[in-house]
Tab-separated table of N, CA and C in Angstrom:
chain	number	residue	atom	x	y	z
A	99	MET	N	-10.607	-0.511	-9.481
A	99	MET	CA	-10.464	-0.057	-8.122
A	99	MET	C	-11.541	0.996	-7.872
A	100	SER	N	-12.350	0.746	-6.883
A	100	SER	CA	-13.451	1.658	-6.605
A	100	SER	C	-12.992	2.828	-5.735
A	101	GLN	N	-13.753	3.902	-5.815
A	101	GLN	CA	-13.464	5.064	-4.985
A	101	GLN	C	-13.671	4.716	-3.512
A	102	THR	N	-14.637	3.842	-3.229
A	102	THR	CA	-14.888	3.420	-1.849
A	102	THR	C	-13.669	2.721	-1.266
A	103	ALA	N	-13.050	1.838	-2.031
A	103	ALA	CA	-11.854	1.133	-1.555
A	103	ALA	C	-10.710	2.111	-1.314
A	104	GLN	N	-10.561	3.105	-2.189
A	104	GLN	CA	-9.501	4.105	-1.990
A	104	GLN	C	-9.726	4.890	-0.698
A	105	ILE	N	-10.963	5.281	-0.445
A	105	ILE	CA	-11.285	6.024	0.778
A	105	ILE	C	-11.006	5.167	2.009
A	106	ARG	N	-11.400	3.900	1.958
A	106	ARG	CA	-11.160	3.010	3.097
A	106	ARG	C	-9.668	2.800	3.337
A	107	PHE	N	-8.891	2.730	2.256
A	107	PHE	CA	-7.448	2.581	2.418
A	107	PHE	C	-6.861	3.810	3.113
A	108	LYS	N	-7.275	5.000	2.692
A	108	LYS	CA	-6.777	6.223	3.328
A	108	LYS	C	-7.161	6.264	4.802
A	109	HIS	N	-8.380	5.827	5.112
A	109	HIS	CA	-8.826	5.788	6.504
A	109	HIS	C	-7.976	4.803	7.311
A	110	LEU	N	-7.728	3.627	6.732
A	110	LEU	CA	-6.918	2.609	7.389
A	110	LEU	C	-5.518	3.133	7.668
A	111	SER	N	-4.920	3.785	6.681
A	111	SER	CA	-3.589	4.340	6.836
A	111	SER	C	-3.566	5.407	7.932
A	112	SER	N	-4.525	6.307	7.931
A	112	SER	CA	-4.604	7.362	8.948
A	112	SER	C	-4.796	6.777	10.343
A	113	PHE	N	-5.642	5.747	10.438
A	113	PHE	CA	-5.898	5.103	11.725
A	113	PHE	C	-4.609	4.567	12.328
A	114	TRP	N	-3.824	3.801	11.542
A	114	TRP	CA	-2.606	3.192	12.063
A	114	TRP	C	-1.524	4.222	12.333
A	115	GLU	N	-1.440	5.254	11.504
A	115	GLU	CA	-0.466	6.310	11.766
A	115	GLU	C	-0.786	7.013	13.085
A	116	GLY	N	-2.073	7.227	13.367
A	116	GLY	CA	-2.483	7.841	14.625
A	116	GLY	C	-2.151	6.981	15.826
A	117	LYS	N	-2.410	5.673	15.715
A	117	LYS	CA	-2.091	4.762	16.824
A	117	LYS	C	-0.586	4.745	17.091
A	118	TYR	N	0.219	4.711	16.033
A	118	TYR	CA	1.668	4.690	16.214
A	118	TYR	C	2.149	6.005	16.832
A	119	ALA	N	1.572	7.120	16.383
A	119	ALA	CA	1.982	8.424	16.909
A	119	ALA	C	1.688	8.551	18.402
A	120	THR	N	0.591	7.960	18.870
A	120	THR	CA	0.219	8.114	20.277
A	120	THR	C	0.754	6.997	21.174
A	121	GLN	N	0.978	5.801	20.606
A	121	GLN	CA	1.350	4.654	21.438
A	121	GLN	C	2.728	4.091	21.147
A	122	GLY	N	3.413	4.586	20.138
A	122	GLY	CA	4.731	4.063	19.796
A	122	GLY	C	4.665	2.591	19.415
A	123	GLU	N	5.713	1.859	19.734
A	123	GLU	CA	5.786	0.447	19.355
A	123	GLU	C	4.670	-0.388	19.961
A	124	GLY	N	4.096	0.043	21.063
A	124	GLY	CA	3.043	-0.713	21.715
A	124	GLY	C	1.705	-0.665	21.000
A	125	TYR	N	1.621	0.043	19.882
A	125	TYR	CA	0.343	0.148	19.175
A	125	TYR	C	-0.146	-1.188	18.621
A	126	VAL	N	0.706	-2.173	18.578
A	126	VAL	CA	0.337	-3.444	17.963
A	126	VAL	C	-0.086	-4.523	18.953
A	127	GLY	N	0.105	-4.309	20.219
A	127	GLY	CA	-0.193	-5.352	21.201
A	127	GLY	C	-1.657	-5.430	21.577
A	128	ARG	N	-2.024	-6.545	22.168
A	128	ARG	CA	-3.355	-6.654	22.755
A	128	ARG	C	-3.458	-5.678	23.914
A	129	LYS	N	-4.657	-5.238	24.189
A	129	LYS	CA	-4.850	-4.319	25.300
A	129	LYS	C	-4.394	-5.017	26.581
A	130	GLY	N	-3.495	-4.362	27.300
A	130	GLY	CA	-3.000	-4.914	28.548
A	130	GLY	C	-1.858	-5.909	28.394
A	131	GLU	N	-1.462	-6.241	27.157
A	131	GLU	CA	-0.366	-7.185	26.943
A	131	GLU	C	0.834	-6.435	26.365
A	132	ASP	N	1.981	-6.628	26.963
A	132	ASP	CA	3.203	-6.022	26.457
A	132	ASP	C	3.466	-6.580	25.054
A	133	HIS	N	3.682	-5.687	24.092
A	133	HIS	CA	3.865	-6.120	22.703
A	133	HIS	C	5.079	-7.019	22.543
A	134	ARG	N	6.084	-6.870	23.409
A	134	ARG	CA	7.267	-7.741	23.315
A	134	ARG	C	6.917	-9.180	23.692
A	135	LEU	N	6.049	-9.345	24.683
A	135	LEU	CA	5.600	-10.691	25.051
A	135	LEU	C	4.751	-11.302	23.950
A	136	GLN	N	3.901	-10.480	23.330
A	136	GLN	CA	3.095	-10.975	22.216
A	136	GLN	C	3.995	-11.430	21.067
A	137	THR	N	5.028	-10.654	20.764
A	137	THR	CA	5.952	-11.010	19.687
A	137	THR	C	6.629	-12.343	19.994
A	138	LYS	N	7.127	-12.519	21.203
A	138	LYS	CA	7.786	-13.774	21.582
A	138	LYS	C	6.816	-14.956	21.492
A	139	ARG	N	5.564	-14.734	21.914
A	139	ARG	CA	4.559	-15.798	21.847
A	139	ARG	C	4.303	-16.217	20.394
A	140	ILE	N	4.207	-15.246	19.512
A	140	ILE	CA	3.961	-15.553	18.101
A	140	ILE	C	5.185	-16.206	17.468
A	141	GLU	N	6.376	-15.743	17.813
A	141	GLU	CA	7.600	-16.357	17.295
A	141	GLU	C	7.687	-17.823	17.714
A	142	SER	N	7.292	-18.132	18.939
A	142	SER	CA	7.338	-19.536	19.377
A	142	SER	C	6.336	-20.376	18.589
A	143	LEU	N	5.207	-19.802	18.224
A	143	LEU	CA	4.253	-20.523	17.372
A	143	LEU	C	4.821	-20.738	15.967
A	144	LEU	N	5.515	-19.732	15.451
A	144	LEU	CA	6.139	-19.879	14.139
A	144	LEU	C	7.187	-20.986	14.135
A	145	LEU	N	7.894	-21.126	15.241
A	145	LEU	CA	8.916	-22.178	15.310
A	145	LEU	C	8.325	-23.581	15.258
A	146	THR	N	7.019	-23.709	15.500
A	146	THR	CA	6.395	-25.021	15.332
A	146	THR	C	6.220	-25.360	13.856
A	147	ARG	N	6.322	-24.359	12.989
A	147	ARG	CA	6.189	-24.553	11.533
A	147	ARG	C	7.521	-24.450	10.796
A	148	LEU	N	8.413	-23.607	11.311
A	148	LEU	CA	9.715	-23.422	10.681
A	148	LEU	C	10.739	-24.290	11.392
A	149	GLN	N	11.556	-24.934	10.626
A	149	GLN	CA	12.625	-25.751	11.181
A	149	GLN	C	13.918	-24.937	11.206
A	150	PRO	N	14.813	-25.211	12.155
A	150	PRO	CA	16.061	-24.435	12.250
A	150	PRO	C	16.881	-24.432	10.964
A	151	ASP	N	16.779	-25.480	10.150
A	151	ASP	CA	17.563	-25.519	8.914
A	151	ASP	C	16.768	-25.029	7.701
A	152	ASP	N	15.531	-24.545	7.893
A	152	ASP	CA	14.779	-23.936	6.789
A	152	ASP	C	15.459	-22.617	6.417
A	153	PHE	N	15.628	-22.395	5.126
A	153	PHE	CA	16.206	-21.138	4.688
A	153	PHE	C	15.615	-20.778	3.336
A	154	TYR	N	15.224	-19.522	3.194
A	154	TYR	CA	14.553	-19.048	1.994
A	154	TYR	C	15.370	-17.924	1.372
A	155	ARG	N	15.335	-17.840	0.057
A	155	ARG	CA	16.083	-16.795	-0.632
A	155	ARG	C	15.440	-15.429	-0.400
A	156	ASN	N	14.151	-15.305	-0.662
A	156	ASN	CA	13.455	-14.017	-0.563
A	156	ASN	C	12.189	-14.150	0.250
A	157	GLY	N	12.109	-13.376	1.329
A	157	GLY	CA	10.923	-13.382	2.178
A	157	GLY	C	10.236	-12.029	2.162
A	158	LEU	N	8.954	-12.028	2.440
A	158	LEU	CA	8.164	-10.807	2.493
A	158	LEU	C	7.426	-10.748	3.819
A	159	ASP	N	7.633	-9.657	4.545
A	159	ASP	CA	6.855	-9.373	5.747
A	159	ASP	C	5.840	-8.312	5.345
A	160	PHE	N	4.625	-8.762	5.052
A	160	PHE	CA	3.570	-7.872	4.567
A	160	PHE	C	2.839	-7.262	5.753
A	161	GLY	N	2.862	-5.945	5.832
A	161	GLY	CA	2.292	-5.266	6.993
A	161	GLY	C	3.261	-5.337	8.150
A	162	CYS	N	4.524	-5.051	7.857
A	162	CYS	CA	5.610	-5.260	8.832
A	162	CYS	C	5.545	-4.325	10.028
A	163	GLY	N	4.810	-3.210	9.904
A	163	GLY	CA	4.844	-2.249	10.994
A	163	GLY	C	6.264	-1.766	11.205
A	164	TRP	N	6.647	-1.600	12.449
A	164	TRP	CA	8.012	-1.132	12.737
A	164	TRP	C	9.035	-2.257	12.660
A	165	GLY	N	8.606	-3.445	12.265
A	165	GLY	CA	9.554	-4.528	12.004
A	165	GLY	C	9.784	-5.490	13.132
A	166	ARG	N	8.817	-5.625	14.017
A	166	ARG	CA	9.061	-6.435	15.205
A	166	ARG	C	9.373	-7.892	14.898
A	167	PHE	N	8.941	-8.416	13.747
A	167	PHE	CA	9.256	-9.803	13.402
A	167	PHE	C	10.477	-9.929	12.490
A	168	LEU	N	11.006	-8.819	12.006
A	168	LEU	CA	12.128	-8.881	11.061
A	168	LEU	C	13.375	-9.560	11.631
A	169	PRO	N	13.808	-9.268	12.860
A	169	PRO	CA	14.990	-9.981	13.366
A	169	PRO	C	14.786	-11.505	13.394
A	170	PHE	N	13.605	-11.935	13.787
A	170	PHE	CA	13.295	-13.368	13.808
A	170	PHE	C	13.284	-13.930	12.386
A	171	LEU	N	12.558	-13.271	11.482
A	171	LEU	CA	12.436	-13.766	10.110
A	171	LEU	C	13.766	-13.747	9.366
A	172	SER	N	14.644	-12.803	9.720
A	172	SER	CA	15.934	-12.719	9.023
A	172	SER	C	16.799	-13.958	9.262
A	173	ARG	N	16.505	-14.703	10.299
A	173	ARG	CA	17.233	-15.953	10.547
A	173	ARG	C	16.888	-17.014	9.504
A	174	PHE	N	15.787	-16.829	8.799
A	174	PHE	CA	15.302	-17.833	7.850
A	174	PHE	C	15.334	-17.354	6.402
A	175	CYS	N	15.670	-16.083	6.159
A	175	CYS	CA	15.620	-15.514	4.805
A	175	CYS	C	16.918	-14.775	4.476
A	176	ALA	N	17.439	-15.035	3.290
A	176	ALA	CA	18.633	-14.316	2.846
A	176	ALA	C	18.321	-12.834	2.657
A	177	HIS	N	17.139	-12.536	2.129
A	177	HIS	CA	16.708	-11.148	1.956
A	177	HIS	C	15.237	-11.035	2.312
A	178	LEU	N	14.886	-9.936	2.966
A	178	LEU	CA	13.502	-9.672	3.345
A	178	LEU	C	13.016	-8.385	2.711
A	179	TRP	N	11.780	-8.418	2.241
A	179	TRP	CA	11.084	-7.223	1.786
A	179	TRP	C	10.100	-6.889	2.896
A	180	ALA	N	10.188	-5.681	3.446
A	180	ALA	CA	9.302	-5.226	4.515
A	180	ALA	C	8.330	-4.217	3.913
A	181	VAL	N	7.044	-4.545	3.921
A	181	VAL	CA	6.032	-3.702	3.280
A	181	VAL	C	5.038	-3.222	4.330
A	182	ASP	N	4.782	-1.912	4.319
A	182	ASP	CA	3.778	-1.349	5.215
A	182	ASP	C	3.230	-0.072	4.597
A	183	ILE	N	2.141	0.442	5.187
A	183	ILE	CA	1.500	1.636	4.655
A	183	ILE	C	1.991	2.919	5.323
A	184	MET	N	2.816	2.792	6.361
A	184	MET	CA	3.244	3.966	7.126
A	184	MET	C	4.745	4.219	6.991
A	185	PRO	N	5.141	5.314	6.334
A	185	PRO	CA	6.573	5.618	6.209
A	185	PRO	C	7.319	5.726	7.533
A	186	PRO	N	6.749	6.321	8.599
A	186	PRO	CA	7.529	6.421	9.843
A	186	PRO	C	7.967	5.061	10.392
A	187	VAL	N	7.115	4.070	10.306
A	187	VAL	CA	7.497	2.761	10.836
A	187	VAL	C	8.451	2.045	9.896
A	188	LEU	N	8.327	2.292	8.609
A	188	LEU	CA	9.236	1.664	7.648
A	188	LEU	C	10.670	2.131	7.845
A	189	ASP	N	10.837	3.387	8.223
A	189	ASP	CA	12.191	3.889	8.494
A	189	ASP	C	12.857	3.068	9.591
A	190	LYS	N	12.114	2.781	10.638
A	190	LYS	CA	12.662	1.969	11.727
A	190	LYS	C	12.901	0.538	11.264
A	191	ALA	N	11.942	-0.035	10.549
A	191	ALA	CA	12.069	-1.418	10.069
A	191	ALA	C	13.313	-1.586	9.193
A	192	ALA	N	13.579	-0.593	8.366
A	192	ALA	CA	14.722	-0.676	7.447
A	192	ALA	C	16.058	-0.731	8.178
A	193	ARG	N	16.088	-0.261	9.426
A	193	ARG	CA	17.342	-0.234	10.193
A	193	ARG	C	17.507	-1.439	11.123
A	194	LEU	N	16.513	-2.293	11.235
A	194	LEU	CA	16.585	-3.382	12.215
A	194	LEU	C	17.527	-4.510	11.834
A	195	VAL	N	17.527	-4.870	10.576
A	195	VAL	CA	18.398	-5.960	10.115
A	195	VAL	C	19.026	-5.541	8.791
A	196	PRO	N	20.231	-6.040	8.493
A	196	PRO	CA	20.926	-5.586	7.282
A	196	PRO	C	20.340	-6.124	5.980
A	197	ASN	N	19.611	-7.228	6.043
A	197	ASN	CA	19.149	-7.867	4.813
A	197	ASN	C	17.684	-7.539	4.497
A	198	VAL	N	17.303	-6.265	4.690
A	198	VAL	CA	15.904	-5.883	4.465
A	198	VAL	C	15.815	-4.698	3.503
A	199	THR	N	14.783	-4.734	2.668
A	199	THR	CA	14.414	-3.613	1.822
A	199	THR	C	13.001	-3.211	2.212
A	200	ALA	N	12.831	-1.961	2.637
A	200	ALA	CA	11.521	-1.476	3.074
A	200	ALA	C	10.788	-0.812	1.905
A	201	LEU	N	9.502	-1.122	1.782
A	201	LEU	CA	8.675	-0.569	0.709
A	201	LEU	C	7.365	-0.055	1.271
A	202	LYS	N	6.979	1.159	0.875
A	202	LYS	CA	5.691	1.698	1.279
A	202	LYS	C	4.618	1.140	0.354
A	203	ALA	N	3.596	0.558	0.960
A	203	ALA	CA	2.472	0.039	0.193
A	203	ALA	C	1.470	1.155	-0.033
A	204	GLY	N	0.922	1.194	-1.203
A	204	GLY	CA	-0.162	2.110	-1.519
A	204	GLY	C	-1.371	1.298	-1.943
A	205	TYR	N	-2.365	1.986	-2.417
A	205	TYR	CA	-3.520	1.268	-2.959
A	205	TYR	C	-3.919	1.941	-4.260
A	206	PRO	N	-3.996	1.192	-5.359
A	206	PRO	CA	-3.860	-0.264	-5.370
A	206	PRO	C	-2.422	-0.688	-5.094
A	207	LEU	N	-2.292	-1.849	-4.486
A	207	LEU	CA	-0.994	-2.386	-4.133
A	207	LEU	C	-0.276	-2.818	-5.407
A	208	LYS	N	0.865	-2.229	-5.641
A	208	LYS	CA	1.677	-2.614	-6.794
A	208	LYS	C	3.093	-2.830	-6.291
A	209	LEU	N	3.411	-4.060	-5.969
A	209	LEU	CA	4.757	-4.368	-5.495
A	209	LEU	C	5.706	-4.308	-6.685
A	210	PRO	N	6.908	-3.763	-6.499
A	210	PRO	CA	7.777	-3.415	-7.619
A	210	PRO	C	8.631	-4.554	-8.164
A	211	TRP	N	8.143	-5.755	-8.110
A	211	TRP	CA	8.964	-6.833	-8.650
A	211	TRP	C	8.100	-7.934	-9.248
A	212	ARG	N	8.673	-8.650	-10.112
A	212	ARG	CA	8.120	-9.908	-10.612
A	212	ARG	C	9.140	-11.005	-10.349
A	213	LYS	N	10.400	-10.629	-10.382
A	213	LYS	CA	11.485	-11.519	-10.027
A	213	LYS	C	12.423	-10.721	-9.149
A	214	PRO	N	13.041	-11.244	-8.178
A	214	PRO	CA	13.065	-12.656	-7.823
A	214	PRO	C	11.760	-13.070	-7.162
A	215	ARG	N	11.450	-14.300	-7.315
A	215	ARG	CA	10.201	-14.769	-6.717
A	215	ARG	C	10.357	-14.856	-5.207
A	216	LEU	N	9.231	-14.803	-4.544
A	216	LEU	CA	9.237	-14.917	-3.090
A	216	LEU	C	9.135	-16.375	-2.688
A	217	ASP	N	9.919	-16.754	-1.717
A	217	ASP	CA	9.892	-18.115	-1.185
A	217	ASP	C	9.109	-18.189	0.120
A	218	PHE	N	8.941	-17.036	0.760
A	218	PHE	CA	8.358	-17.015	2.096
A	218	PHE	C	7.519	-15.751	2.254
A	219	LEU	N	6.327	-15.889	2.789
A	219	LEU	CA	5.442	-14.752	3.027
A	219	LEU	C	4.933	-14.805	4.453
A	220	TRP	N	5.069	-13.679	5.158
A	220	TRP	CA	4.532	-13.539	6.506
A	220	TRP	C	3.630	-12.312	6.509
A	221	ALA	N	2.405	-12.491	6.959
A	221	ALA	CA	1.448	-11.381	7.070
A	221	ALA	C	0.786	-11.501	8.431
A	222	GLY	N	1.585	-11.377	9.469
A	222	GLY	CA	1.085	-11.576	10.821
A	222	GLY	C	0.255	-10.414	11.320
A	223	LEU	N	-0.939	-10.720	11.775
A	223	LEU	CA	-1.822	-9.738	12.402
A	223	LEU	C	-2.163	-8.593	11.462
A	224	VAL	N	-2.323	-8.902	10.169
A	224	VAL	CA	-2.538	-7.857	9.169
A	224	VAL	C	-3.842	-8.031	8.396
A	225	LEU	N	-4.061	-9.205	7.854
A	225	LEU	CA	-5.146	-9.380	6.898
A	225	LEU	C	-6.528	-9.086	7.474
A	226	GLN	N	-6.693	-9.241	8.780
A	226	GLN	CA	-7.994	-8.956	9.381
A	226	GLN	C	-8.353	-7.472	9.299
A	227	HIS	N	-7.372	-6.627	9.006
A	227	HIS	CA	-7.631	-5.192	8.909
A	227	HIS	C	-8.047	-4.765	7.508
A	228	LEU	N	-7.970	-5.677	6.554
A	228	LEU	CA	-8.420	-5.373	5.196
A	228	LEU	C	-9.902	-5.723	5.094
A	229	VAL	N	-10.723	-4.861	5.653
A	229	VAL	CA	-12.156	-5.149	5.779
A	229	VAL	C	-12.931	-4.897	4.495
A	230	ASP	N	-12.370	-4.157	3.583
A	230	ASP	CA	-13.015	-3.931	2.299
A	230	ASP	C	-12.748	-5.150	1.412
A	231	GLU	N	-13.800	-5.795	0.926
A	231	GLU	CA	-13.647	-7.026	0.146
A	231	GLU	C	-12.805	-6.799	-1.102
A	232	GLU	N	-13.030	-5.702	-1.792
A	232	GLU	CA	-12.261	-5.412	-2.995
A	232	GLU	C	-10.770	-5.249	-2.660
A	233	MET	N	-10.476	-4.517	-1.589
A	233	MET	CA	-9.099	-4.307	-1.183
A	233	MET	C	-8.447	-5.635	-0.794
A	234	PHE	N	-9.142	-6.453	-0.037
A	234	PHE	CA	-8.608	-7.742	0.397
A	234	PHE	C	-8.263	-8.609	-0.822
A	235	LEU	N	-9.186	-8.690	-1.776
A	235	LEU	CA	-8.941	-9.515	-2.962
A	235	LEU	C	-7.803	-8.960	-3.818
A	236	ASP	N	-7.697	-7.627	-3.898
A	236	ASP	CA	-6.577	-7.025	-4.641
A	236	ASP	C	-5.238	-7.371	-4.009
A	237	VAL	N	-5.174	-7.291	-2.668
A	237	VAL	CA	-3.927	-7.600	-1.972
A	237	VAL	C	-3.569	-9.073	-2.160
A	238	CYS	N	-4.539	-9.952	-2.025
A	238	CYS	CA	-4.275	-11.389	-2.198
A	238	CYS	C	-3.832	-11.681	-3.629
A	239	ASN	N	-4.425	-11.020	-4.592
A	239	ASN	CA	-4.064	-11.235	-5.991
A	239	ASN	C	-2.643	-10.786	-6.271
A	240	GLU	N	-2.250	-9.675	-5.689
A	240	GLU	CA	-0.890	-9.163	-5.908
A	240	GLU	C	0.122	-10.142	-5.365
């Protein structure tokens, strides 16, 4: 893990914490688009891939933010792991649905499990923010 990647991770974390502090839940939407409408639009796209009878034992919402997709994803997963870099948003995410465990991601990313295995992974609107190649490859490897 390079020092450059660590610095970029700290910058990324500070950037998102600042946006959340100034914009609240709307920090994730497109400019001029209500974040609730964006969430509904993305959920409808997910329903083209997920069937109503699909059900997974363990799901992961990577980069969950304040958990806007957790209520939707909880319909398809017995248990969800909600991972993000910002503790303030994780507190909210942890309270949205009963079947969620919230985890703060650090860098290097070391998720605290090997078992149970994950059956479902959602990383909506997240990976494009991992602009450091080393960081991106580390996250994908984990």
